[in-house]
mmCIF file of C-alpha atoms in Angstrom:
data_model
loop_
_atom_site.group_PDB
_atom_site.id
_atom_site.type_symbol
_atom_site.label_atom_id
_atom_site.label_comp_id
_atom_site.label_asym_id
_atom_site.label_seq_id
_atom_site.Cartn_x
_atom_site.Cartn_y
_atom_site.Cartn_z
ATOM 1 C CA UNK E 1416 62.974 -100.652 14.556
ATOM 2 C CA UNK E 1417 64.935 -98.307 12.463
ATOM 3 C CA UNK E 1418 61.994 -95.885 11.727
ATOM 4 C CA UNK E 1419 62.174 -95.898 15.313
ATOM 5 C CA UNK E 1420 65.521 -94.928 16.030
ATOM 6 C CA UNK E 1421 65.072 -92.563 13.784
ATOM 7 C CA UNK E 1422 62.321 -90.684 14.727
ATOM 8 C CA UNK E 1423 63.314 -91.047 18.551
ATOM 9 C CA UNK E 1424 66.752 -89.038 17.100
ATOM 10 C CA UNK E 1425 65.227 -86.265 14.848
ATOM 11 C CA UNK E 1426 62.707 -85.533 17.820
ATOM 12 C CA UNK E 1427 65.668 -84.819 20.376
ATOM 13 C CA UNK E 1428 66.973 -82.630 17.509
ATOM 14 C CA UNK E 1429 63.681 -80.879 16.631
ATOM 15 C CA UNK E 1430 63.303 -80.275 20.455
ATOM 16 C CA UNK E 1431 66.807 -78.805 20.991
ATOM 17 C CA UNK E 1432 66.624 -76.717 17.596
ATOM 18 C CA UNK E 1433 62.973 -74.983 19.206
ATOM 19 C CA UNK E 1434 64.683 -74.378 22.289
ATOM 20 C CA UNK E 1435 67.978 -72.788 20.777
ATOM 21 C CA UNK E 1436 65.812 -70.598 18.736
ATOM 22 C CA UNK E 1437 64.246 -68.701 21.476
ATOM 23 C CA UNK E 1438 60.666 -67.627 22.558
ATOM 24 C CA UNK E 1439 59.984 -64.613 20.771
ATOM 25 C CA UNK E 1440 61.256 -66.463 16.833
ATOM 26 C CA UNK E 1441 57.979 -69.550 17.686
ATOM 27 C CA UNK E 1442 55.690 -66.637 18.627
ATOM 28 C CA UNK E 1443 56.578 -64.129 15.730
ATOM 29 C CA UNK E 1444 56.696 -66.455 12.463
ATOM 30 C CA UNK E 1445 57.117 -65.332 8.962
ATOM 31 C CA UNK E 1446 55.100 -66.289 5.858
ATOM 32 C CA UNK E 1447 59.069 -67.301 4.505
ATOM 33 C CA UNK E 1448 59.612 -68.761 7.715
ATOM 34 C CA UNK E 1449 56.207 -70.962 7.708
ATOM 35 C CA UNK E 1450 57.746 -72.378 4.387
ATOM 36 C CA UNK E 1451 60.761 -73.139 5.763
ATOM 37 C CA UNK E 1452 58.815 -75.110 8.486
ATOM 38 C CA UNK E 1453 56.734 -77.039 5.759
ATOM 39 C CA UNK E 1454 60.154 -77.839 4.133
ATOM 40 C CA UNK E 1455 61.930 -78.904 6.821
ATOM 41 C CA UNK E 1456 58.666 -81.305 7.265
ATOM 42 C CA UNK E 1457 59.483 -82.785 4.219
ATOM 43 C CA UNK E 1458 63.148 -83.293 5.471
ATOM 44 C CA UNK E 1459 62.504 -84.998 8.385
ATOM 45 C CA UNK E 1460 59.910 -87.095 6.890
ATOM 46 C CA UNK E 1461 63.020 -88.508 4.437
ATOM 47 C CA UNK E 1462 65.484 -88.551 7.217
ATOM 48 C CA UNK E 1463 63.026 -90.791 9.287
ATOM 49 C CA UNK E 1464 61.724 -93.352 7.028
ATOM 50 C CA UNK E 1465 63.915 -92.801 4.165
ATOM 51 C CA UNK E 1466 62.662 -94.706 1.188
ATOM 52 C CA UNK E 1467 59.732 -96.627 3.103
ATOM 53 C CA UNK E 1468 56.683 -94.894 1.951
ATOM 54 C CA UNK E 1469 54.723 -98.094 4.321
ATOM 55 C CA UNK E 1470 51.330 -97.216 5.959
ATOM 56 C CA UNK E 1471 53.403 -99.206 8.787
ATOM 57 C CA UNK E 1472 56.417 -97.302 8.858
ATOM 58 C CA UNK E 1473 54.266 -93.766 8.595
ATOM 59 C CA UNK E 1474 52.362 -95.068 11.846
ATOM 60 C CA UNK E 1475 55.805 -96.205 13.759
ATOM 61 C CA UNK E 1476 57.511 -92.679 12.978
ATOM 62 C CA UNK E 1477 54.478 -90.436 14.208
ATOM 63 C CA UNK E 1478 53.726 -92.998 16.831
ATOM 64 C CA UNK E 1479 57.261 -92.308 18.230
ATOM 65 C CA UNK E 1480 56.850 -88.859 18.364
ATOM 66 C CA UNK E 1481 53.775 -89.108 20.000
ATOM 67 C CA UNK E 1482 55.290 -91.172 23.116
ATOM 68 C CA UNK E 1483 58.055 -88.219 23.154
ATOM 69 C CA UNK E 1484 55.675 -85.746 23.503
ATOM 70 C CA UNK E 1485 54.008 -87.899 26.080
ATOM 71 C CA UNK E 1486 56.964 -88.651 27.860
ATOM 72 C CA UNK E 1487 58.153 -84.837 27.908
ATOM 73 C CA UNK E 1488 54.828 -83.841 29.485
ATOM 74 C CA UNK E 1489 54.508 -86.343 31.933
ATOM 75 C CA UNK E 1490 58.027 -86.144 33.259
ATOM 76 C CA UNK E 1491 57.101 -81.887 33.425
ATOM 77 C CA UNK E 1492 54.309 -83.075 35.022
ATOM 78 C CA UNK E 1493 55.788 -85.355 37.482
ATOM 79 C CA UNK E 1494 59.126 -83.242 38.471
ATOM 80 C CA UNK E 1495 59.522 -79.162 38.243
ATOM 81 C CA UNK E 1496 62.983 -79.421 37.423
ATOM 82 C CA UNK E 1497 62.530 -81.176 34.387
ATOM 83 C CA UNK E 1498 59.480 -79.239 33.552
ATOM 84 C CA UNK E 1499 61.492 -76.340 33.553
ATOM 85 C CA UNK E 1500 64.058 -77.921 31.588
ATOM 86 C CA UNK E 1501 61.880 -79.510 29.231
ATOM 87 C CA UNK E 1502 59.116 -76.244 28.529
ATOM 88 C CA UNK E 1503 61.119 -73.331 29.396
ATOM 89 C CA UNK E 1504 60.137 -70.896 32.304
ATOM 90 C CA UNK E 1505 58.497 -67.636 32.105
ATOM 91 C CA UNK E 1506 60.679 -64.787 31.805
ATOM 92 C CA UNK E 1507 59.933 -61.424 34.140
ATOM 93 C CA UNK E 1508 60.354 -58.203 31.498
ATOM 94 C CA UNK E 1509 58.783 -55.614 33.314
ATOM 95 C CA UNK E 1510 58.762 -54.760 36.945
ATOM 96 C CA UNK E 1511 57.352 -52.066 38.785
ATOM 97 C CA UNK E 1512 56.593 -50.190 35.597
ATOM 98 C CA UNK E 1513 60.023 -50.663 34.588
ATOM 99 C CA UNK E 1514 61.597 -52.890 31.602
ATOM 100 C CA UNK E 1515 64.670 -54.927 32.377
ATOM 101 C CA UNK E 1516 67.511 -54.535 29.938
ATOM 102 C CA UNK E 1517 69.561 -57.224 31.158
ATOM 103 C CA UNK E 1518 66.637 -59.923 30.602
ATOM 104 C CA UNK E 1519 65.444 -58.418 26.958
ATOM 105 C CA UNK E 1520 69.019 -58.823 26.013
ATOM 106 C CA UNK E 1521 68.674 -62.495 27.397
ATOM 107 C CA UNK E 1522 65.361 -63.170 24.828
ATOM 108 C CA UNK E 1523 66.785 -60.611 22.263
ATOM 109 C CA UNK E 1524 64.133 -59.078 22.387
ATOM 110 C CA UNK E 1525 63.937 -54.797 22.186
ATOM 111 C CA UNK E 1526 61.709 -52.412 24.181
ATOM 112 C CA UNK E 1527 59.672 -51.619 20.768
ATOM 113 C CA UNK E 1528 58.610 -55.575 21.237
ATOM 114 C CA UNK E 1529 57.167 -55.565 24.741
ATOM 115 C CA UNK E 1530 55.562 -52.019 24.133
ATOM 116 C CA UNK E 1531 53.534 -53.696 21.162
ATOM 117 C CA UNK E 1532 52.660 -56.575 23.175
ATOM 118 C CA UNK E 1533 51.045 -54.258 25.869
ATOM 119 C CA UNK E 1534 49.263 -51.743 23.314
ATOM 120 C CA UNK E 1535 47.706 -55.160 21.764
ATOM 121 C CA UNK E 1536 46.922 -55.966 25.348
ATOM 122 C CA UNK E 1537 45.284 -52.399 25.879
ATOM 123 C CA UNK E 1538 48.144 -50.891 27.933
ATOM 124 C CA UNK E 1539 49.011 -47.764 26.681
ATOM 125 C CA UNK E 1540 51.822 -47.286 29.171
ATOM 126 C CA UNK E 1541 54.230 -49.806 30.746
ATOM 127 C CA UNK E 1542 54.460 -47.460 33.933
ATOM 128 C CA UNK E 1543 50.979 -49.036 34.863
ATOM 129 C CA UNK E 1544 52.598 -52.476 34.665
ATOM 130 C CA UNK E 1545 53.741 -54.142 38.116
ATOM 131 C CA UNK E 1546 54.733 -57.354 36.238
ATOM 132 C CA UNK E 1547 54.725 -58.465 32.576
ATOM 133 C CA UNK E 1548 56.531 -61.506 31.676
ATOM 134 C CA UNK E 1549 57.654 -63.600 28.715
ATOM 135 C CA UNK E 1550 55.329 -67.184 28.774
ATOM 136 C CA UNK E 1551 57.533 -70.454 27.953
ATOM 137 C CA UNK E 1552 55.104 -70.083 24.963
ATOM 138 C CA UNK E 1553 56.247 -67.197 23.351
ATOM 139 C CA UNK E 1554 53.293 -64.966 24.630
ATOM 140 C CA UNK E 1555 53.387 -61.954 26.679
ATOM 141 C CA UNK E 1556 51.084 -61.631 29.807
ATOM 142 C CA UNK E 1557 50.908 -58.040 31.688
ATOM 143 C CA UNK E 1558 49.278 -57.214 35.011
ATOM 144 C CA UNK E 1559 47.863 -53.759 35.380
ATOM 145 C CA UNK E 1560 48.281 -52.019 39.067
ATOM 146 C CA UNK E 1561 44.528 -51.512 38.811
ATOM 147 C CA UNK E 1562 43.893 -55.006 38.099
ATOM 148 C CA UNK E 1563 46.047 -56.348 41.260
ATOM 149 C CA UNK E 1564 43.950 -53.681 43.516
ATOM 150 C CA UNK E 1565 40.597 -54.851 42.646
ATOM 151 C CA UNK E 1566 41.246 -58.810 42.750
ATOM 152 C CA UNK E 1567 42.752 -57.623 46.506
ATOM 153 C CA UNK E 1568 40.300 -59.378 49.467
ATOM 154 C CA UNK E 1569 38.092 -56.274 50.113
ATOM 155 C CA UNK E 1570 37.968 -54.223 53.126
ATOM 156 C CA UNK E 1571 35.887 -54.627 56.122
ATOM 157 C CA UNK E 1572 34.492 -51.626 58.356
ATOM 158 C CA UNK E 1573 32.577 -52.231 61.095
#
């Protein structure tokens, strides 16, 4: 039951450390930072089951942060509140062809980030972009003006 606790606690931590860090840090990892990760592994692994090295106490510790994981997406799933809580909410950058200071401040984030994610999107210019937006994910998503015109119901003439 320990293992247990334990894992329930460092989960809630885990959680609350991903969403302090921010979007754009669990998009744009580092080689030193991917070590860091692996380390911290290691950490948890000794914080949760301490000196049992048990098949049975392995199984209770991921087995608890499985339900978590299940809880947190069926509660998202269940109630948009939480969801938004739980998984973040997208983040409008761009509008109208124009980038909004106030909300890359928010992400800390600069303008030399969302003009890379467009060029590796194939947008050359972020006046051609009506909306681009920050994913609870980390990823960028842009929509071209010419890309909202054609998926527009087309026009009938009689």
């Amino acid at each position: 039951m320990q293992i247990i606790v334990r894992a329930s606690i460092m989960f809630l931590f885990l959680w609350a450390v991903m969403r302090i860090m921010g979007r754009k840090e669990l998009a744009e990892i580092s080689p030193f930072e991917l070590v860091l990760l692996v380390v911290m592994g290691d950490l948890i692994q000794q914080g949760v089951t301490q000196q049992d090295n048990s098949l049975v106490g392995a199984t209770a510790a991921v087995s608890t942060f499985v339900l978590w994981i299940l809880l947190f997406s069926y509660l998202s799933f269940r109630s948009k509140r939480l969801g938004k809580l739980l998984q973040g909410q997208p983040v409008i950058l761009v509008s109208q062809g124009e980038i909004l200071s106030g909300m890359l401040r928010y992400e800390r984030l600069t303008v030399d980030d969302v003009k890379d994610a467009a060029r590796e999107q194939g947008i050359a210019d972020i006046a051609q972009v009506p909306l681009g937006v920050l994913e609870p994910d980390g990823k960028f998503s842009f929509v071209r003006f010419d890309e909202r015109r054609s998926h527009a119901a087309p026009e009938h003439r009689t």
